[in-house]
mmCIF file of C-alpha atoms in Angstrom:
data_model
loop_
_atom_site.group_PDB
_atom_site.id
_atom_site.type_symbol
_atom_site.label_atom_id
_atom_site.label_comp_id
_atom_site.label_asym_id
_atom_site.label_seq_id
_atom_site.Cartn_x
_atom_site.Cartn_y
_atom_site.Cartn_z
ATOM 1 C CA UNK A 1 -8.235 -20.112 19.541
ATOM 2 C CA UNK A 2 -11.405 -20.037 21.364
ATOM 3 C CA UNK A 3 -14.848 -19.665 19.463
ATOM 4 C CA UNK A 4 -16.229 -15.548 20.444
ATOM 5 C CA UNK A 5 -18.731 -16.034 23.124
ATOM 6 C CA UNK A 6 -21.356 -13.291 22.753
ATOM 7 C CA UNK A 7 -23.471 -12.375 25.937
ATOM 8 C CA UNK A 8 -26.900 -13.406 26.067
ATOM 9 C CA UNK A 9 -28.760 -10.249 24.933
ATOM 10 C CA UNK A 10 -26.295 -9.542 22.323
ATOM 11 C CA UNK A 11 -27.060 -12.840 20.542
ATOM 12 C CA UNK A 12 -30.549 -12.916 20.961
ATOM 13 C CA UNK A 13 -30.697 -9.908 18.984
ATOM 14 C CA UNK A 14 -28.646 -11.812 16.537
ATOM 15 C CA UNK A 15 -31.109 -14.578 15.927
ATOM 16 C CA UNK A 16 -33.563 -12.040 16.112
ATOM 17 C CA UNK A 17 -32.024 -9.948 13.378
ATOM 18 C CA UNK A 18 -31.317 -12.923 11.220
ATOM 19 C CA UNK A 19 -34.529 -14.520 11.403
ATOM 20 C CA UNK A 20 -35.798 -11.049 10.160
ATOM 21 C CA UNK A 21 -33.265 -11.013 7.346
ATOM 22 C CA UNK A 22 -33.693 -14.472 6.030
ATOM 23 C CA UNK A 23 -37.807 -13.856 5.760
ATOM 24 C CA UNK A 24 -37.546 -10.472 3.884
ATOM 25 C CA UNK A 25 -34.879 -10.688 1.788
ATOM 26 C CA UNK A 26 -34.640 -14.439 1.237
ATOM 27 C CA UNK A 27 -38.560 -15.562 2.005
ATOM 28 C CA UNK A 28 -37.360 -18.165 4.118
ATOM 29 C CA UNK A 29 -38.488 -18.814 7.591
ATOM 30 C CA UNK A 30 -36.320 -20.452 9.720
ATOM 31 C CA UNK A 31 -36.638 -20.939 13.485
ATOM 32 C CA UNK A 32 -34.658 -20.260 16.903
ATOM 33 C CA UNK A 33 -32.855 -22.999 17.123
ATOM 34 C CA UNK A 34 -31.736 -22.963 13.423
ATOM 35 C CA UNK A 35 -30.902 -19.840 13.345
ATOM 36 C CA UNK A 36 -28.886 -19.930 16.572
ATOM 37 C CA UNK A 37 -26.646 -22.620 15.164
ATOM 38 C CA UNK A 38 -25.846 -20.607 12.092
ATOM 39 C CA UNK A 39 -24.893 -17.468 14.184
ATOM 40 C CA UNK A 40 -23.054 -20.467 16.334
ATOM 41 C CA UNK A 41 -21.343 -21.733 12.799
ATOM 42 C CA UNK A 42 -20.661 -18.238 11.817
ATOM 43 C CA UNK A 43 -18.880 -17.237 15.072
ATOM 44 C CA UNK A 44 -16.696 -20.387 14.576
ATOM 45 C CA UNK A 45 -15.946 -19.759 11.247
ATOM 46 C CA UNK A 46 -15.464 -15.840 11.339
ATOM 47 C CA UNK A 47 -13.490 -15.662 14.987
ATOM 48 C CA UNK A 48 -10.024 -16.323 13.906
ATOM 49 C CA UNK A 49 -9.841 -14.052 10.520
ATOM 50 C CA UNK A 50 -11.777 -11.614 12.408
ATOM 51 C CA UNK A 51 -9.059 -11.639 15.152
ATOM 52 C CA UNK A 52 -6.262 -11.455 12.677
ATOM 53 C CA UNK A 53 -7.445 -8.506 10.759
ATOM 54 C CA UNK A 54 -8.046 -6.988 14.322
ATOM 55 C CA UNK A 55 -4.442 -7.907 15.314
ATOM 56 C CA UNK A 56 -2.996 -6.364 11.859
ATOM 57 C CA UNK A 57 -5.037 -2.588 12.524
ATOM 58 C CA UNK A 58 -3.488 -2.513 15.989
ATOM 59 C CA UNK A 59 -0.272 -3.088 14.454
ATOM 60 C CA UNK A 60 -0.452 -0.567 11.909
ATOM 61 C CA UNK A 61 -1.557 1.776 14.686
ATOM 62 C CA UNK A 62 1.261 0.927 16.880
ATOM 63 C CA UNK A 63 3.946 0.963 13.955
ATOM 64 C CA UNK A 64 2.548 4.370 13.068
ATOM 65 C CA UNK A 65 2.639 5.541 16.760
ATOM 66 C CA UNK A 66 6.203 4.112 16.883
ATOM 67 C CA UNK A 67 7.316 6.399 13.443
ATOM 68 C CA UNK A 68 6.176 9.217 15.475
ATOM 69 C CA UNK A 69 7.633 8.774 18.334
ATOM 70 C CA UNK A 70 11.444 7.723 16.774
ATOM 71 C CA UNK A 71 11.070 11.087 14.370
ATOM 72 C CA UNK A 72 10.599 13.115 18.081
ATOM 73 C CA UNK A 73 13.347 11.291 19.571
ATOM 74 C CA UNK A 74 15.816 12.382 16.634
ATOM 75 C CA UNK A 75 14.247 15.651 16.922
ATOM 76 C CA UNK A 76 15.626 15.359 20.744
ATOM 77 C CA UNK A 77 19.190 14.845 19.510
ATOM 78 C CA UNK A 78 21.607 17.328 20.856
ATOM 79 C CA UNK A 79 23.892 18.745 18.403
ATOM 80 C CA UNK A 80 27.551 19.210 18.795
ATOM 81 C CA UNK A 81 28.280 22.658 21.099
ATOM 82 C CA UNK A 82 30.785 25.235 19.787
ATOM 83 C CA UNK A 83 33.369 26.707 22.094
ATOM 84 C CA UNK A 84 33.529 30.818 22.580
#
């Protein structure tokens, strides 16, 4: 599986973000290029569970879609006609 490439902007904000969280809550003060190769190790690490718990809420939602759909199919069923 490939490693989640986030765009530019979207990461930047990342390093941003956890520079800012690593001073305040931690008091440590780390730099952009440190803190782009944890996001970087993150992203590699997180991808493929991330993708799998992804993959099992769209199957729930389909099998749930799929329940509703067989119950209005037997709901479709014609019954047997009586003569007159």
């Amino acid at each position: 599986m490939k490693v989640l490439k986030l765009p530019k902007d979207e990461k930047d904000a990342l390093i941003s973000d956890l520079q800012e969280h690593l001073d305040v809550e931690l008091g440590v003060t780390v730099g952009q290029i440190a803190a782009e190769q944890l996001i970087d190790y993150m992203l590699q690490q997180l991808t493929a569970p991330i993708y799998n718990l992804a993959i099992e809420d769209a199957l729930k939602g389909v099998r749930d879609r799929m329940a509703v759909l067989e119950d209005d199919l037997y709901a479709m069923k014609v019954t047997k006609l009586t003569r007159r």
